[in-house]
mmCIF file of C-alpha atoms in Angstrom:
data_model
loop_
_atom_site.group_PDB
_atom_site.id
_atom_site.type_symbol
_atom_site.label_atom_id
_atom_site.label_comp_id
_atom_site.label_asym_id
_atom_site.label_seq_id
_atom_site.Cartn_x
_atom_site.Cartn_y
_atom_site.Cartn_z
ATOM 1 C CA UNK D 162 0.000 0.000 0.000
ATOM 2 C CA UNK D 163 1.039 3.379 -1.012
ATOM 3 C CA UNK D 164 0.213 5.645 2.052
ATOM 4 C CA UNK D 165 1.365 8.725 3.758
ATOM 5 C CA UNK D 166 1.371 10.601 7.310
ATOM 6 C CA UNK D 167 -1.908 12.412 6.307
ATOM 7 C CA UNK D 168 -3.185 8.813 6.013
ATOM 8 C CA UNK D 169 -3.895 9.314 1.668
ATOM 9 C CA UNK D 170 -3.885 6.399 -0.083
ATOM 10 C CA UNK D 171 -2.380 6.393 -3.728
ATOM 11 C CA UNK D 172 -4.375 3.890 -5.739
ATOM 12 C CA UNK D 173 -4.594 5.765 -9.492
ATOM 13 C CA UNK D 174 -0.821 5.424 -10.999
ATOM 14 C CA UNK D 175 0.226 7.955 -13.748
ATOM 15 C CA UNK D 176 3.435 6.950 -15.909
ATOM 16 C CA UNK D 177 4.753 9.169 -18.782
ATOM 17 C CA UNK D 178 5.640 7.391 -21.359
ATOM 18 C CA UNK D 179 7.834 9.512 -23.002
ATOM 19 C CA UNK D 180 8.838 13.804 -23.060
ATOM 20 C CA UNK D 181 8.035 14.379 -26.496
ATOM 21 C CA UNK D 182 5.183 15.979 -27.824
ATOM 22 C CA UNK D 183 3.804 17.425 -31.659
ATOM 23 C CA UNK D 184 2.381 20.291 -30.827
ATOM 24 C CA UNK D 185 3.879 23.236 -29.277
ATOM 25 C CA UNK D 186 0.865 24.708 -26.584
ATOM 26 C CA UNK D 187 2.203 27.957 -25.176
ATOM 27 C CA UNK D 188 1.424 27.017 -21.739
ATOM 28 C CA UNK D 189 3.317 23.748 -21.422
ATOM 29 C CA UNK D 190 6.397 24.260 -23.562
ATOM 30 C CA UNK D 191 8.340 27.068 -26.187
ATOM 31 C CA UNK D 192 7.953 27.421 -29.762
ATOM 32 C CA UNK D 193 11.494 26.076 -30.585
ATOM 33 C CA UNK D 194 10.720 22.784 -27.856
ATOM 34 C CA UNK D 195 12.712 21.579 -25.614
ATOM 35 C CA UNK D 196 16.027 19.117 -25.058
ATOM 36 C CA UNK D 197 14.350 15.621 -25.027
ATOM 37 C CA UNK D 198 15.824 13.160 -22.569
ATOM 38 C CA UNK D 199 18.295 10.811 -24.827
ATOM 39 C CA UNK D 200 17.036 6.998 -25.375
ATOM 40 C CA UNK D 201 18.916 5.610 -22.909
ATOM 41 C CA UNK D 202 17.303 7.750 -20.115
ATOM 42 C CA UNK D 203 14.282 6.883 -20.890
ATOM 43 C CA UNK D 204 12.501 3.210 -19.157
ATOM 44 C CA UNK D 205 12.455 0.465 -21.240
ATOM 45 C CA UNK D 206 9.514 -0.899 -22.381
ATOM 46 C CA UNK D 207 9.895 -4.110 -20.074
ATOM 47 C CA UNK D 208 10.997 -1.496 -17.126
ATOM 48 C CA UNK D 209 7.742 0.285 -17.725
ATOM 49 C CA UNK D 210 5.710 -3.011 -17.028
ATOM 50 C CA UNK D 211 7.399 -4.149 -14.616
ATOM 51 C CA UNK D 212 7.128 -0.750 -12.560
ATOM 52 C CA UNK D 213 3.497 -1.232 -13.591
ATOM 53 C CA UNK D 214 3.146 -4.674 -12.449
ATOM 54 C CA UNK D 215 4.875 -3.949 -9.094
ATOM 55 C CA UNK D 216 2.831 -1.040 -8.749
ATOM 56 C CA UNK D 217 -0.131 -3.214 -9.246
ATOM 57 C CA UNK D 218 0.435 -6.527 -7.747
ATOM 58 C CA UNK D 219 2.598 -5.316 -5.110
ATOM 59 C CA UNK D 220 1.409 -2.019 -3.778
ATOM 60 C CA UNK D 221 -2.199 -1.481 -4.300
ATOM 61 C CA UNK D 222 -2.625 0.399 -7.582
ATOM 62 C CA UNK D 223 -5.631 0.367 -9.689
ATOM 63 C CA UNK D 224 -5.836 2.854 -12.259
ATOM 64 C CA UNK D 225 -3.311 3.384 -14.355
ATOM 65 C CA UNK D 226 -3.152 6.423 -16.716
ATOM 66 C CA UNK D 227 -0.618 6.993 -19.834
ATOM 67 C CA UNK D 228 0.504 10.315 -20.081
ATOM 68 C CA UNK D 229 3.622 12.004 -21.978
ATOM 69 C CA UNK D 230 4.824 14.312 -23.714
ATOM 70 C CA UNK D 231 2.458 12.706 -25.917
ATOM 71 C CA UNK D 232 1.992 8.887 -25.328
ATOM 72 C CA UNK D 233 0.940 8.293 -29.142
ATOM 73 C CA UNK D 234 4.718 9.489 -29.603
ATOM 74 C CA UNK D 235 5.755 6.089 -28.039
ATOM 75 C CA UNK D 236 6.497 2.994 -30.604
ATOM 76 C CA UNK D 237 6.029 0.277 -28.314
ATOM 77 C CA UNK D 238 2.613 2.084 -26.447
ATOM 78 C CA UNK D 239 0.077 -1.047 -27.543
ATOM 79 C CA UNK D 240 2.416 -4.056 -26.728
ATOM 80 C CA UNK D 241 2.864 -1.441 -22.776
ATOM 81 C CA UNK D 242 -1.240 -1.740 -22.571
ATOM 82 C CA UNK D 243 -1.772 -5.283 -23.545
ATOM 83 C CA UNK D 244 0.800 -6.589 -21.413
ATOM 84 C CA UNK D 245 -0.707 -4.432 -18.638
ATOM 85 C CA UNK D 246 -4.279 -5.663 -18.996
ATOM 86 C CA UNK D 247 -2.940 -9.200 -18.591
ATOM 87 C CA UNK D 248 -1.968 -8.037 -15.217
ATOM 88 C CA UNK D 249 -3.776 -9.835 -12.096
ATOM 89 C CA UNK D 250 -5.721 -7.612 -10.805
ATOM 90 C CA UNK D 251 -6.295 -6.140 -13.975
ATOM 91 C CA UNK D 252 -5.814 -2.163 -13.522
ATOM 92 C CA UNK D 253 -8.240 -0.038 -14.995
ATOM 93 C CA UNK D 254 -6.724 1.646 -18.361
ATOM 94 C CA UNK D 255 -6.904 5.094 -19.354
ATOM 95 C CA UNK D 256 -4.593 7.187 -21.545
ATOM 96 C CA UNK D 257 -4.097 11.409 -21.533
ATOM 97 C CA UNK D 258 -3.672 12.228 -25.668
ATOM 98 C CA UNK D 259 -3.908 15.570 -27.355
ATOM 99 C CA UNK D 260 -5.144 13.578 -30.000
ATOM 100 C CA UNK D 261 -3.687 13.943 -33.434
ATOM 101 C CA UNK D 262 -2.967 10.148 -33.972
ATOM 102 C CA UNK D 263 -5.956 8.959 -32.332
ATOM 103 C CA UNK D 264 -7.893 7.887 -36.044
ATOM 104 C CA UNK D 265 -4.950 5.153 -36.771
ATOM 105 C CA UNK D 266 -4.488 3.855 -32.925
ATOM 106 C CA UNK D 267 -7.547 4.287 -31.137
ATOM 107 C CA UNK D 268 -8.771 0.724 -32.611
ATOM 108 C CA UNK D 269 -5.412 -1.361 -31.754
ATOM 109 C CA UNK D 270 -5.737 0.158 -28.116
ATOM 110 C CA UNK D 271 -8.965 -0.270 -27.647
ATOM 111 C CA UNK D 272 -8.344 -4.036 -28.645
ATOM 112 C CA UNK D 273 -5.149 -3.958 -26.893
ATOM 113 C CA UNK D 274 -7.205 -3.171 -23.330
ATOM 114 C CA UNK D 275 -7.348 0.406 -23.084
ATOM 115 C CA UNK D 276 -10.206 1.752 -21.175
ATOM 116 C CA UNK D 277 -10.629 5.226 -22.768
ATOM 117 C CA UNK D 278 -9.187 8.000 -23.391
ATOM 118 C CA UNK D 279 -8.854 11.755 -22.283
ATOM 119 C CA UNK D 280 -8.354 14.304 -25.286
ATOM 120 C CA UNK D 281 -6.978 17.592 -24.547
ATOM 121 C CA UNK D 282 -8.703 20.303 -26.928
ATOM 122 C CA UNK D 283 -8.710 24.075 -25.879
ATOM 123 C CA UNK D 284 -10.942 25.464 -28.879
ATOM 124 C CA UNK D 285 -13.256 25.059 -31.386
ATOM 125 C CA UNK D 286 -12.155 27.259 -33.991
ATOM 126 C CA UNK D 287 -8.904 26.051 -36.215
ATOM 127 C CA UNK D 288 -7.012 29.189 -36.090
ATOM 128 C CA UNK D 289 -7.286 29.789 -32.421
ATOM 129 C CA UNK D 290 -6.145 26.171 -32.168
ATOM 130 C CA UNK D 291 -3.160 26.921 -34.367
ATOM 131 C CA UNK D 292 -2.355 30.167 -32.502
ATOM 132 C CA UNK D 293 -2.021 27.913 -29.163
ATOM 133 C CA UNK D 294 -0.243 25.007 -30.229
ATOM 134 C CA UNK D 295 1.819 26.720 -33.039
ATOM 135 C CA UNK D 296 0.477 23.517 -35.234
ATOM 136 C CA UNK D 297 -2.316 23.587 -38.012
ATOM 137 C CA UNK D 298 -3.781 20.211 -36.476
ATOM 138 C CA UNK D 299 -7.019 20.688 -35.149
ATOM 139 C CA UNK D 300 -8.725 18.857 -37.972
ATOM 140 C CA UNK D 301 -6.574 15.756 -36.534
ATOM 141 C CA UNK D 302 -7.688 16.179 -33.013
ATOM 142 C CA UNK D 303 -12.100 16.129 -34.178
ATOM 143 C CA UNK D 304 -10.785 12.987 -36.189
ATOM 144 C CA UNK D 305 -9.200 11.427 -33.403
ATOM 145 C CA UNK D 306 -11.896 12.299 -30.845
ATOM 146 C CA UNK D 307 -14.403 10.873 -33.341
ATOM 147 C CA UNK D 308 -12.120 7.724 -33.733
ATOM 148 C CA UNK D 309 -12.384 7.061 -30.205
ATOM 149 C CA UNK D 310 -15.781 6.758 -29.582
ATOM 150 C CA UNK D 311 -16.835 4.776 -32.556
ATOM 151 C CA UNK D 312 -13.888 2.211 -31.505
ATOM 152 C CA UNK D 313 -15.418 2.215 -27.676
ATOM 153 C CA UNK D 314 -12.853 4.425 -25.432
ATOM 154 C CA UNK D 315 -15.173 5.800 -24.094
ATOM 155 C CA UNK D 316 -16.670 8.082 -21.897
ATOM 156 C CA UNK D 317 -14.517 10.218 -24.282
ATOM 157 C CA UNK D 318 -13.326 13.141 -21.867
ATOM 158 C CA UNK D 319 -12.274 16.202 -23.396
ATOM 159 C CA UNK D 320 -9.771 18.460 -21.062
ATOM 160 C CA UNK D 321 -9.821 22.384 -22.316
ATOM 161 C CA UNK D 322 -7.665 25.190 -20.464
ATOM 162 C CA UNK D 323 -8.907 28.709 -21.614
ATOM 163 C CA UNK D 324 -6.481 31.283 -22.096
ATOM 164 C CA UNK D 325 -7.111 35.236 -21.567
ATOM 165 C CA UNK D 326 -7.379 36.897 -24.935
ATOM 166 C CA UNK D 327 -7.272 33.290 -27.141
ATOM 167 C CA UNK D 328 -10.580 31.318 -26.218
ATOM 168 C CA UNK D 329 -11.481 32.333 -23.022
ATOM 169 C CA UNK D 330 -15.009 33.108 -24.437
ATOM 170 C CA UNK D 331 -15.832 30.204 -25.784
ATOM 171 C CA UNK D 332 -16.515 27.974 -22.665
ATOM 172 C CA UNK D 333 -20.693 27.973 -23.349
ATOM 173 C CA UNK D 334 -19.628 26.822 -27.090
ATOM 174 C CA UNK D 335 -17.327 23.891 -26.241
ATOM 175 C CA UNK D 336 -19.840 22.667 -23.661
ATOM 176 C CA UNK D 337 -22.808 23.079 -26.513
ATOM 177 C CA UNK D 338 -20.671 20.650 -28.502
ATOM 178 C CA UNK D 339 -19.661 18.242 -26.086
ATOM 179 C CA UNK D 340 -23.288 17.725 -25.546
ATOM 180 C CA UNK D 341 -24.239 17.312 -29.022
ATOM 181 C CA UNK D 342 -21.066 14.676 -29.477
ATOM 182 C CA UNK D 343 -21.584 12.435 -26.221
ATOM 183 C CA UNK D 344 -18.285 13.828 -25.057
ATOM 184 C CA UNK D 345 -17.610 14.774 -21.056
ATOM 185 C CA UNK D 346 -15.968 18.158 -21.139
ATOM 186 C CA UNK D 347 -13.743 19.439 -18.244
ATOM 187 C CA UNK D 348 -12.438 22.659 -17.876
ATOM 188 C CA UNK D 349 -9.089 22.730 -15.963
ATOM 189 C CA UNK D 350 -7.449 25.953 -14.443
ATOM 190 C CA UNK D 351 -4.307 26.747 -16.393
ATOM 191 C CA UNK D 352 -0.966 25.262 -14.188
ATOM 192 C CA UNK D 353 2.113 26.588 -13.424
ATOM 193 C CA UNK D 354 3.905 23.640 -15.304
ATOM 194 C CA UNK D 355 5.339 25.831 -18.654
ATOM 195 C CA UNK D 356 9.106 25.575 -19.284
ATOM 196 C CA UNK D 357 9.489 29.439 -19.957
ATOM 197 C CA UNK D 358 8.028 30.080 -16.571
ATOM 198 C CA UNK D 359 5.478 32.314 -18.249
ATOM 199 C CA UNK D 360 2.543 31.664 -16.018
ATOM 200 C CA UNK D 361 1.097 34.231 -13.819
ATOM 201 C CA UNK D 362 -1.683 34.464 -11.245
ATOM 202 C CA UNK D 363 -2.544 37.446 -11.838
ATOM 203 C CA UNK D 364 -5.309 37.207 -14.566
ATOM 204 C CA UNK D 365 -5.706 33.719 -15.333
ATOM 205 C CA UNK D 366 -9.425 32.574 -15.709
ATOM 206 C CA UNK D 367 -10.476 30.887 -12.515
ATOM 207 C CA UNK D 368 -13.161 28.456 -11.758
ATOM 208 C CA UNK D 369 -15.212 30.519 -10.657
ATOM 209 C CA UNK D 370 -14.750 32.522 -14.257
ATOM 210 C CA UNK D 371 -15.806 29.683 -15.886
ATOM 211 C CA UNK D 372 -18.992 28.867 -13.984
ATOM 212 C CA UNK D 373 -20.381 32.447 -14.139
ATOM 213 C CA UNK D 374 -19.349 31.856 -18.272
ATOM 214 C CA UNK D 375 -21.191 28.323 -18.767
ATOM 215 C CA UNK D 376 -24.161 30.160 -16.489
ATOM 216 C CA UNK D 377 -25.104 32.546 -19.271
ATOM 217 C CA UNK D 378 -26.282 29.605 -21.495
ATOM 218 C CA UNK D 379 -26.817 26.759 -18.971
ATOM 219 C CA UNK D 380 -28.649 25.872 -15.746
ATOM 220 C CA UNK D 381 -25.987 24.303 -13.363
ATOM 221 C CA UNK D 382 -26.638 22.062 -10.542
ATOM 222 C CA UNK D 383 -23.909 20.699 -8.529
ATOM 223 C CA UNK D 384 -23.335 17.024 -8.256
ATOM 224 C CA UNK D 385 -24.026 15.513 -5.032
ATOM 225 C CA UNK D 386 -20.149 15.938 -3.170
ATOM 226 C CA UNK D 387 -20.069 12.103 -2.193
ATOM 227 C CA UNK D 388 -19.737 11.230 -5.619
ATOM 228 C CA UNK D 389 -17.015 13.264 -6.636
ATOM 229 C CA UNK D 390 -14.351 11.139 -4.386
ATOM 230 C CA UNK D 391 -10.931 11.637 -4.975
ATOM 231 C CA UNK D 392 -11.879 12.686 -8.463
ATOM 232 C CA UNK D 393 -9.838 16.242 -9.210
ATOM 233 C CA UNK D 394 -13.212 17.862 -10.918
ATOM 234 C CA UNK D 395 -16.073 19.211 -9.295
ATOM 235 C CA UNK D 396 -19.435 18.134 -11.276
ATOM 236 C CA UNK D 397 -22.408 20.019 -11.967
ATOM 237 C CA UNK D 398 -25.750 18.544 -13.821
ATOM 238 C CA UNK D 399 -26.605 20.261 -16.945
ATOM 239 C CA UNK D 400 -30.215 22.192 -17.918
ATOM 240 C CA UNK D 401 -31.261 19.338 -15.628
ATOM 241 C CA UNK D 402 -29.234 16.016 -16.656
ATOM 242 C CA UNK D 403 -28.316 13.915 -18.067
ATOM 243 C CA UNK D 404 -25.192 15.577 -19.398
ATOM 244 C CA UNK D 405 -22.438 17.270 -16.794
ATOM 245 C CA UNK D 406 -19.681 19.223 -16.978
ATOM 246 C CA UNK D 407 -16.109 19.260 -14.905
ATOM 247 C CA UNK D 408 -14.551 22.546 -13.419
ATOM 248 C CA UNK D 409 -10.657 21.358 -11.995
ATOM 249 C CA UNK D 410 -9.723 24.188 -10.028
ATOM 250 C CA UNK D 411 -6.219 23.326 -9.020
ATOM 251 C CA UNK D 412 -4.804 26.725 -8.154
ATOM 252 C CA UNK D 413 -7.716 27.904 -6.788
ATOM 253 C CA UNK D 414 -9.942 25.009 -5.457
ATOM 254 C CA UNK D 415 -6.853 22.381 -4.669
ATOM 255 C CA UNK D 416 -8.139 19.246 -3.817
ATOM 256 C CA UNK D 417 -4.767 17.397 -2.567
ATOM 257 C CA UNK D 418 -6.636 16.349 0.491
ATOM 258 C CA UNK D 419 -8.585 13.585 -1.058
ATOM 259 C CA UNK D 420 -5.389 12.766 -3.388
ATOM 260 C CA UNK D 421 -4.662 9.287 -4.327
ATOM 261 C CA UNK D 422 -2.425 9.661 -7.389
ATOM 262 C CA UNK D 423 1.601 8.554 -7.463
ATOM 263 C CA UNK D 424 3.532 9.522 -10.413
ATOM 264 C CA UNK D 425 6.540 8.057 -12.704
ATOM 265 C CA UNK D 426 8.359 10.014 -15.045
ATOM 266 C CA UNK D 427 9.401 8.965 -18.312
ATOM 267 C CA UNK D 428 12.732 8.475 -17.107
ATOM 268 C CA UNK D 429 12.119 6.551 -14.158
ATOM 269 C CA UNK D 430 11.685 9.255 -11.430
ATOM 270 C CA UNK D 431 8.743 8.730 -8.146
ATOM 271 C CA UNK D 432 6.875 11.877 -7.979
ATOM 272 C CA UNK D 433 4.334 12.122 -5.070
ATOM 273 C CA UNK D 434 2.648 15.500 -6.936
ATOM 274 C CA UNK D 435 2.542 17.039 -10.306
ATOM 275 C CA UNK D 436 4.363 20.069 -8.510
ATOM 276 C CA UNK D 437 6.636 18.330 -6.366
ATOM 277 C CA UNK D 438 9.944 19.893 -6.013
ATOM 278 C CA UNK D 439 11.727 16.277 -5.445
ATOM 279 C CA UNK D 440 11.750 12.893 -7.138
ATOM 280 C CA UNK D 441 12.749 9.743 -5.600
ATOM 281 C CA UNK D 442 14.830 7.493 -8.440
ATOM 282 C CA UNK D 443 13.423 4.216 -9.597
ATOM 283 C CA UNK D 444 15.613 3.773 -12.605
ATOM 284 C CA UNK D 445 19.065 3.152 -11.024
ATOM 285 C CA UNK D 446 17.487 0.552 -8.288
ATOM 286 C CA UNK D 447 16.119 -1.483 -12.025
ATOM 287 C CA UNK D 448 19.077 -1.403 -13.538
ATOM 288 C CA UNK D 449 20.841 -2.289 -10.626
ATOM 289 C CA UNK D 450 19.529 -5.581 -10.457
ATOM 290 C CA UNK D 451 16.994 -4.720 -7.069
ATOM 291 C CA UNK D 452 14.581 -7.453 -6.885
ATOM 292 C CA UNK D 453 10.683 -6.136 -6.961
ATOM 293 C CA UNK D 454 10.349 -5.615 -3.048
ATOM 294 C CA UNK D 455 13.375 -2.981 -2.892
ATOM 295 C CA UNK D 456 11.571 -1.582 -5.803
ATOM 296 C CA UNK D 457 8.226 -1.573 -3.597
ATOM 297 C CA UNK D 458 10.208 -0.708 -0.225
ATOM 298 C CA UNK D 459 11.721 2.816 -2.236
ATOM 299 C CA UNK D 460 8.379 3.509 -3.806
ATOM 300 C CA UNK D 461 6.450 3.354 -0.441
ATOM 301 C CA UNK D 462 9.415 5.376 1.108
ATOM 302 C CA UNK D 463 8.866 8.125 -1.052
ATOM 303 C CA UNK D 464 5.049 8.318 -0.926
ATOM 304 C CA UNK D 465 4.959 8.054 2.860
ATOM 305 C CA UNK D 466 7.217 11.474 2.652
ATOM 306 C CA UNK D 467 4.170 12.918 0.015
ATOM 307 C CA UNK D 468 3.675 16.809 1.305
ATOM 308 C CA UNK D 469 0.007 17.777 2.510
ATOM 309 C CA UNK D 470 -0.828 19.666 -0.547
ATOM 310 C CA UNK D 471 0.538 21.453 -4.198
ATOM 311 C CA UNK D 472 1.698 24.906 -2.863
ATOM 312 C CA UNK D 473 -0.258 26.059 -5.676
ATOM 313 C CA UNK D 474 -2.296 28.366 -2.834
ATOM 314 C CA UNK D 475 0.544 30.047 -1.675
ATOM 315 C CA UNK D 476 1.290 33.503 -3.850
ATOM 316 C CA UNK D 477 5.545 32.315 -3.252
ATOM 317 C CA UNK D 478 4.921 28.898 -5.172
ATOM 318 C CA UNK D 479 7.662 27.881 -7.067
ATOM 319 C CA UNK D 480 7.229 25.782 -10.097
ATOM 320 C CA UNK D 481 8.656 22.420 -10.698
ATOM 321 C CA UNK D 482 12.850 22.138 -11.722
ATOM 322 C CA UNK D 483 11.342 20.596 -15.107
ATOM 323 C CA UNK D 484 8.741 21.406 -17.590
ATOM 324 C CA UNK D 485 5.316 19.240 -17.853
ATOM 325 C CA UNK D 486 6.178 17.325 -21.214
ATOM 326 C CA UNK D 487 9.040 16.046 -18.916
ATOM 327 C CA UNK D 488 7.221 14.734 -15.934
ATOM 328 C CA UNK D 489 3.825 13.753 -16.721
ATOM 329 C CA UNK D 490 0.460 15.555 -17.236
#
């Protein structure tokens, strides 16, 4: 069991599969990209499932969610999930995309094991999509998100962040359209996670922002709190049900109380939070020849040391050593 002095339990496992990503969104990386980690940094294929398979069989995990970079970046990402879902107790399977090779993949994972899938899309309109990720995809990300729900991902969650003076009025539109597609939008408060350091508190559009924005078109009802769980969104019922919408206010609303998420960077690293300032190193005890319970011993080690929330609420925060393609989303 993965537990720590404020008596959490960590039970939902997120692994990066890699640091790379295709697009270029202004608040997670620069125009020009960053210094990937070399090959041999990265965890092996086999080192990723058996991190997974301690993680599971060993410690008490089970959700486990693929993130990146951009885990569709990753060659060997459908032999990772079918090897996973052959795991006993078979972990729940969910994987964080932005998208763009969803239409050729979403098939092979979804036969593979996969679960579903959570798409991140921060606009409707093509050239406000360009202007954010510096990449004339977006056609590629409606394909993809189309992709997975006809091949059974589903629910298909779609993760926007809204921007001040790009698409920060268009939070009653996306919500129209997730409706009308089946999809379960959640809006998430813009992090502190971008390499250039760019983010400021000052201005960014809060929770609450978004709320009174989706209130000019819809009726909102929150969700009953004892369903919400460890979950990081709030709920609220739609123009009566049966459709709802997500609000994750991480900077302003933190929820690290009822956290039960450990981390693992692409290159082997423990992180207890997305905005921990310290990782504990599972790499060198793999390669090192440690059998699985030193590999179970470190991991508790470094969750039972997990701080009692983000920081994120203090105005002094400072932001994590490395960017979020690096670490994990």
């Amino acid at each position: 069991m993965l537990i720590d002095t404020y008596g959490r339990v960590a039970t939902d496992l997120r692994v990066s599969l890699t640091d790379r990503c295709n697009l270029r969104c202004s608040y997670c990386m620069p125009e020009e990209g960053l210094q990937w980690l070399k090959k041999p940094e990265l965890l092996s294929d086999d080192e990723i499932v058996r991190l997974i398979r301690v993680a599971v069989t060993d410690l008490g995990i089970t959700e486990v969610r693929f993130t990146g970079g951009e885990p569709l970046l990753r060659p060997g990402l459908v032999g990772i999930v079918q090897r996973c879902a052959e795991l006993a107790p078979r972990p729940k399977m969910s994987l964080t995309t932005n998208g763009i090779g969803l239409r050729r993949t979403a098939s092979a994972l979804k036969a593979a094991g996969l679960d579903r899938v959570n798409v991140s899309l921060d606009t409707l309109r093509p050239e406000v999509f360009k202007a954010l990720t510096r990449r004339d995809r977006h056609h590629d990300v409606l394909d993809g998100l189309r992709a997975a729900q006809e091949a059974g991902l589903t629910p298909v969650k779609v993760n926007t962040v809204l921007m001040p003076g790009l698409n920060a009025d268009e939070a009653p539109e996306l919500l129209a359209w997730a409706i009308e597609h089946g999809y379960e939008l959640r809006f998430i408060e813009q992090m502190p996670l971008d390499a250039q350091h760019g983010w400021k508190r000052d201005g960014m559009i809060t929770a609450g922002d978004i709320l009174t924005s989706l209130r000019t078109h819809f009726s909102l009802v929150a969700e009953d709190e004892g369903a919400r769980g460890s979950a990081p969104a709030e709920r609220w019922i739609v123009d009566g049900g049966p459709h709802r919408v997500g609000v994750i206010g991480s900077v302003t609303r933190p929820f690290c109380a009822a956290c039960d998420r450990t981390r693992l960077t692409a290159d082997g690293q423990v992180r207890t939070c997305l905005f921990a300032q310290e990782e504990t190193d599972l790499r060198g005890a793999l390669r090192s020849g440690a059998p699985d319970e030193e590999i179970a011993r470190i991991w508790k080690t470094a969750m039972w040391g997990k701080k009692a929330g983000s920081g994120l609420d203090d105005p002094s925060f400072l932001q994590p050593a490395r960017p979020m393609s690096a670490i994990g989303g």
